[in-house]
Amino acid sequence: MTAALRSQGYRVALALDNDPVACRTYKLNHYRTRLVCNDIRSVDPLTHPKMRDLNRIDLLVVCAPCQPFSSQNRNRGGGDNRAELILEAVKFAAALRPRAVLFENVSGLAAAGNQSLVERLRTAFEAEGYRLGSPRRIDAAKLGVPQRRVRCVMLAAETEAALAHFHSSILPHRASTVREAIAHLPPLETGERSEDPLHFARVHQDIALKRLRHIPADGGSRAELPPHLILDCHRGRRKSFSDVYGRMRWDDVAPTLTTGCTDLTKGRFAHPEQDRAITLREAALLQTFPETYRFFGNGAQIARQIGNAVPVRMVEALVPLLAPIIERRL
């Protein structure tokens, strides 16, 4: 989010996150931005020393944890208390008085089961003089991201006209592909490394390599495996977890990248033609991070940060639409 805002000319005054590993990554790339690494529930924007002199904030961006709203979360629908973290946005809006508040989350935020939580958020914002629009699902692929990633955006602003303008201005961008994103990177064999510390191939077991060699390039799937290479758990279940061991297509978008995006067993995360899973750098590029973006942590920690991120190019497409709202022309 910060990378996109900065590319669009914003000065990000402050960031807040409670994950110490993600905070280390943030400081590697945005060292001039004030960073609060703490639980948002324990931070008072009126008294915190890094916030007391903030004024004329144009935009507040809220990326609450997505797991409570994810269809993959068995505890969603009231069993995950992280869902209410989204309500913490109200105290920051009340203290900082931004001209707009942009929410980004998984598409599940717009589901019927979360309607009561959104209504609580709407009521709280109205008490502070803001109007809250309805959650809107958007596929990042429609905004130029080389990845099929359906997200949800929601805007709070001072007028209904501002909300109407934002939603009516979201128009499709030129499509992008896996080829455009990663084809320029040097090829790798299993276990091989390049000069880029993030562009290295995981070490795959011999059985995994045998399976990959039988899966056709450019979009092949495990349905092509000969009987002796089919996993026992997949026998007779061709449609269940069909993306496992699947290859991406060069001239299509990638599937949704998850926190397991460099693991062949977690989805269609095999390289279009090389016999390996995609690398961390390839995953970051498919999320449209700049190629120079640095990450802190071990492989699993970095994959988690990449998989949890909002695509940079998606935000770059949305932010210009906020200009007339921030300038109070609406």
mmCIF file of C-alpha atoms in Angstrom, residues 63-213:
data_model
loop_
_atom_site.group_PDB
_atom_site.id
_atom_site.type_symbol
_atom_site.label_atom_id
_atom_site.label_comp_id
_atom_site.label_asym_id
_atom_site.label_seq_id
_atom_site.Cartn_x
_atom_site.Cartn_y
_atom_site.Cartn_z
ATOM 1 C CA CYS A 63 -5.994 -3.007 5.719
ATOM 2 C CA ALA A 64 -7.463 -4.975 8.599
ATOM 3 C CA PRO A 65 -6.503 -8.669 8.943
ATOM 4 C CA CYS A 66 -8.249 -10.524 6.134
ATOM 5 C CA GLN A 67 -8.455 -13.956 7.786
ATOM 6 C CA PRO A 68 -11.699 -13.237 9.707
ATOM 7 C CA PHE A 69 -13.457 -12.507 6.406
ATOM 8 C CA SER A 70 -11.865 -15.263 4.338
ATOM 9 C CA SER A 71 -13.916 -18.194 3.057
ATOM 10 C CA GLN A 72 -11.005 -20.420 4.126
ATOM 11 C CA ASN A 73 -11.398 -19.449 7.790
ATOM 12 C CA ARG A 74 -13.468 -22.005 9.686
ATOM 13 C CA ASN A 75 -13.967 -19.556 12.554
ATOM 14 C CA ARG A 76 -15.426 -16.728 10.496
ATOM 15 C CA GLY A 77 -18.944 -15.541 11.201
ATOM 16 C CA GLY A 78 -18.393 -14.559 14.809
ATOM 17 C CA GLY A 79 -15.744 -16.990 15.976
ATOM 18 C CA ASP A 80 -12.736 -14.863 15.029
ATOM 19 C CA ASN A 81 -12.412 -11.782 17.242
ATOM 20 C CA ARG A 82 -9.982 -10.146 14.780
ATOM 21 C CA ALA A 83 -13.006 -9.164 12.687
ATOM 22 C CA GLU A 84 -13.704 -6.262 15.021
ATOM 23 C CA LEU A 85 -10.250 -4.780 14.468
ATOM 24 C CA ILE A 86 -11.718 -2.979 11.456
ATOM 25 C CA LEU A 87 -13.722 -0.836 13.892
ATOM 26 C CA GLU A 88 -10.459 0.626 15.234
ATOM 27 C CA ALA A 89 -10.402 2.808 12.110
ATOM 28 C CA VAL A 90 -13.026 5.068 13.661
ATOM 29 C CA LYS A 91 -10.818 6.437 16.430
ATOM 30 C CA PHE A 92 -8.110 7.328 13.914
ATOM 31 C CA ALA A 93 -10.581 9.062 11.624
ATOM 32 C CA ALA A 94 -11.981 10.992 14.589
ATOM 33 C CA ALA A 95 -8.515 12.122 15.689
ATOM 34 C CA LEU A 96 -6.849 12.755 12.313
ATOM 35 C CA ARG A 97 -9.881 13.942 10.302
ATOM 36 C CA PRO A 98 -8.769 12.606 6.901
ATOM 37 C CA ARG A 99 -10.708 13.651 3.843
ATOM 38 C CA ALA A 100 -11.156 10.016 2.830
ATOM 39 C CA VAL A 101 -10.721 6.571 4.388
ATOM 40 C CA LEU A 102 -9.925 3.686 2.053
ATOM 41 C CA PHE A 103 -10.516 0.114 3.229
ATOM 42 C CA GLU A 104 -8.995 -2.884 1.435
ATOM 43 C CA ASN A 105 -9.712 -6.501 2.293
ATOM 44 C CA VAL A 106 -10.672 -9.896 0.906
ATOM 45 C CA SER A 107 -13.919 -10.216 -1.018
ATOM 46 C CA GLY A 108 -15.531 -11.912 1.976
ATOM 47 C CA LEU A 109 -15.945 -8.525 3.644
ATOM 48 C CA ALA A 110 -18.886 -7.977 1.277
ATOM 49 C CA ALA A 111 -20.547 -11.268 2.255
ATOM 50 C CA ALA A 112 -23.950 -11.249 3.934
ATOM 51 C CA GLY A 113 -22.469 -12.696 7.118
ATOM 52 C CA ASN A 114 -20.422 -9.534 7.665
ATOM 53 C CA GLN A 115 -23.245 -7.090 6.996
ATOM 54 C CA SER A 116 -23.902 -6.377 10.683
ATOM 55 C CA LEU A 117 -20.231 -5.535 11.276
ATOM 56 C CA VAL A 118 -20.200 -3.173 8.284
ATOM 57 C CA GLU A 119 -23.367 -1.524 9.601
ATOM 58 C CA ARG A 120 -21.710 -0.981 12.987
ATOM 59 C CA LEU A 121 -18.774 0.613 11.167
ATOM 60 C CA ARG A 122 -21.150 2.784 9.134
ATOM 61 C CA THR A 123 -22.991 3.992 12.235
ATOM 62 C CA ALA A 124 -19.732 4.855 13.982
ATOM 63 C CA PHE A 125 -18.446 6.790 10.960
ATOM 64 C CA GLU A 126 -21.706 8.693 10.592
ATOM 65 C CA ALA A 127 -21.330 9.861 14.185
ATOM 66 C CA GLU A 128 -18.016 11.429 13.094
ATOM 67 C CA GLY A 129 -19.503 13.120 10.020
ATOM 68 C CA TYR A 130 -18.489 10.580 7.380
ATOM 69 C CA ARG A 131 -20.498 8.559 4.886
ATOM 70 C CA LEU A 132 -19.443 4.938 4.384
ATOM 71 C CA GLY A 133 -19.960 3.339 0.988
ATOM 72 C CA SER A 134 -20.838 -0.289 0.461
ATOM 73 C CA PRO A 135 -18.096 -2.902 0.060
ATOM 74 C CA ARG A 136 -17.271 -3.509 -3.594
ATOM 75 C CA ARG A 137 -15.576 -6.593 -5.013
ATOM 76 C CA ILE A 138 -12.864 -5.920 -7.593
ATOM 77 C CA ASP A 139 -10.640 -8.393 -9.422
ATOM 78 C CA ALA A 140 -7.101 -6.984 -9.405
ATOM 79 C CA ALA A 141 -6.628 -8.539 -12.856
ATOM 80 C CA LYS A 142 -9.089 -5.936 -14.168
ATOM 81 C CA LEU A 143 -6.761 -3.207 -12.901
ATOM 82 C CA GLY A 144 -3.637 -4.403 -14.678
ATOM 83 C CA VAL A 145 -2.326 -6.907 -12.120
ATOM 84 C CA PRO A 146 -1.020 -10.168 -13.656
ATOM 85 C CA GLN A 147 -2.941 -12.161 -11.085
ATOM 86 C CA ARG A 148 -6.549 -13.210 -10.499
ATOM 87 C CA ARG A 149 -7.153 -11.682 -7.086
ATOM 88 C CA VAL A 150 -10.658 -10.633 -6.055
ATOM 89 C CA ARG A 151 -10.474 -8.041 -3.310
ATOM 90 C CA CYS A 152 -12.938 -5.749 -1.607
ATOM 91 C CA VAL A 153 -12.627 -1.971 -1.365
ATOM 92 C CA MET A 154 -14.764 0.377 0.660
ATOM 93 C CA LEU A 155 -14.555 4.153 1.014
ATOM 94 C CA ALA A 156 -15.592 6.600 3.692
ATOM 95 C CA ALA A 157 -15.844 10.277 2.762
ATOM 96 C CA GLU A 158 -17.681 13.421 3.765
ATOM 97 C CA THR A 159 -20.306 13.388 0.991
ATOM 98 C CA GLU A 160 -22.430 10.934 -0.960
ATOM 99 C CA ALA A 161 -21.158 12.579 -4.159
ATOM 100 C CA ALA A 162 -17.616 11.591 -3.247
ATOM 101 C CA LEU A 163 -18.635 7.950 -2.783
ATOM 102 C CA ALA A 164 -20.562 7.923 -6.070
ATOM 103 C CA HIS A 165 -17.590 9.400 -7.936
ATOM 104 C CA PHE A 166 -15.155 6.835 -6.558
ATOM 105 C CA HIS A 167 -17.240 3.813 -7.483
ATOM 106 C CA SER A 168 -18.275 5.087 -10.918
ATOM 107 C CA SER A 169 -14.663 5.895 -11.823
ATOM 108 C CA ILE A 170 -13.275 2.385 -11.319
ATOM 109 C CA LEU A 171 -12.769 1.245 -14.911
ATOM 110 C CA PRO A 172 -10.872 -1.741 -16.396
ATOM 111 C CA HIS A 173 -7.177 -1.307 -17.233
ATOM 112 C CA ARG A 174 -5.048 -3.071 -19.824
ATOM 113 C CA ALA A 175 -4.583 -6.715 -18.933
ATOM 114 C CA SER A 176 -1.160 -7.983 -17.887
ATOM 115 C CA THR A 177 0.241 -11.511 -17.973
ATOM 116 C CA VAL A 178 2.604 -13.864 -16.197
ATOM 117 C CA ARG A 179 4.984 -13.559 -19.165
ATOM 118 C CA GLU A 180 5.203 -9.778 -18.791
ATOM 119 C CA ALA A 181 5.843 -10.073 -15.082
ATOM 120 C CA ILE A 182 8.487 -12.798 -14.774
ATOM 121 C CA ALA A 183 9.756 -14.066 -18.173
ATOM 122 C CA HIS A 184 12.833 -11.788 -18.013
ATOM 123 C CA LEU A 185 14.224 -13.474 -14.886
ATOM 124 C CA PRO A 186 17.081 -15.987 -15.294
ATOM 125 C CA PRO A 187 15.998 -19.651 -15.475
ATOM 126 C CA LEU A 188 16.684 -21.851 -12.465
ATOM 127 C CA GLU A 189 16.989 -25.540 -11.725
ATOM 128 C CA THR A 190 15.737 -26.964 -8.439
ATOM 129 C CA GLY A 191 17.932 -25.689 -5.597
ATOM 130 C CA GLU A 192 19.696 -23.113 -7.807
ATOM 131 C CA ARG A 193 20.227 -19.492 -6.763
ATOM 132 C CA SER A 194 20.715 -16.289 -8.707
ATOM 133 C CA GLU A 195 22.357 -13.009 -7.730
ATOM 134 C CA ASP A 196 18.984 -11.757 -6.532
ATOM 135 C CA PRO A 197 18.599 -13.160 -2.983
ATOM 136 C CA LEU A 198 14.865 -13.683 -3.561
ATOM 137 C CA HIS A 199 15.200 -15.415 -6.909
ATOM 138 C CA PHE A 200 16.138 -18.913 -5.819
ATOM 139 C CA ALA A 201 14.453 -22.238 -6.530
ATOM 140 C CA ARG A 202 13.313 -24.404 -3.677
ATOM 141 C CA VAL A 203 14.902 -27.833 -3.395
ATOM 142 C CA HIS A 204 12.282 -30.276 -4.650
ATOM 143 C CA GLN A 205 12.257 -33.967 -3.840
ATOM 144 C CA ASP A 206 12.891 -36.401 -6.679
ATOM 145 C CA ILE A 207 9.262 -37.541 -6.692
ATOM 146 C CA ALA A 208 8.085 -33.937 -7.066
ATOM 147 C CA LEU A 209 10.455 -33.401 -9.993
ATOM 148 C CA LYS A 210 9.209 -36.586 -11.672
ATOM 149 C CA ARG A 211 5.651 -35.290 -11.395
ATOM 150 C CA LEU A 212 6.587 -31.885 -12.779
ATOM 151 C CA ARG A 213 8.310 -33.446 -15.791
#
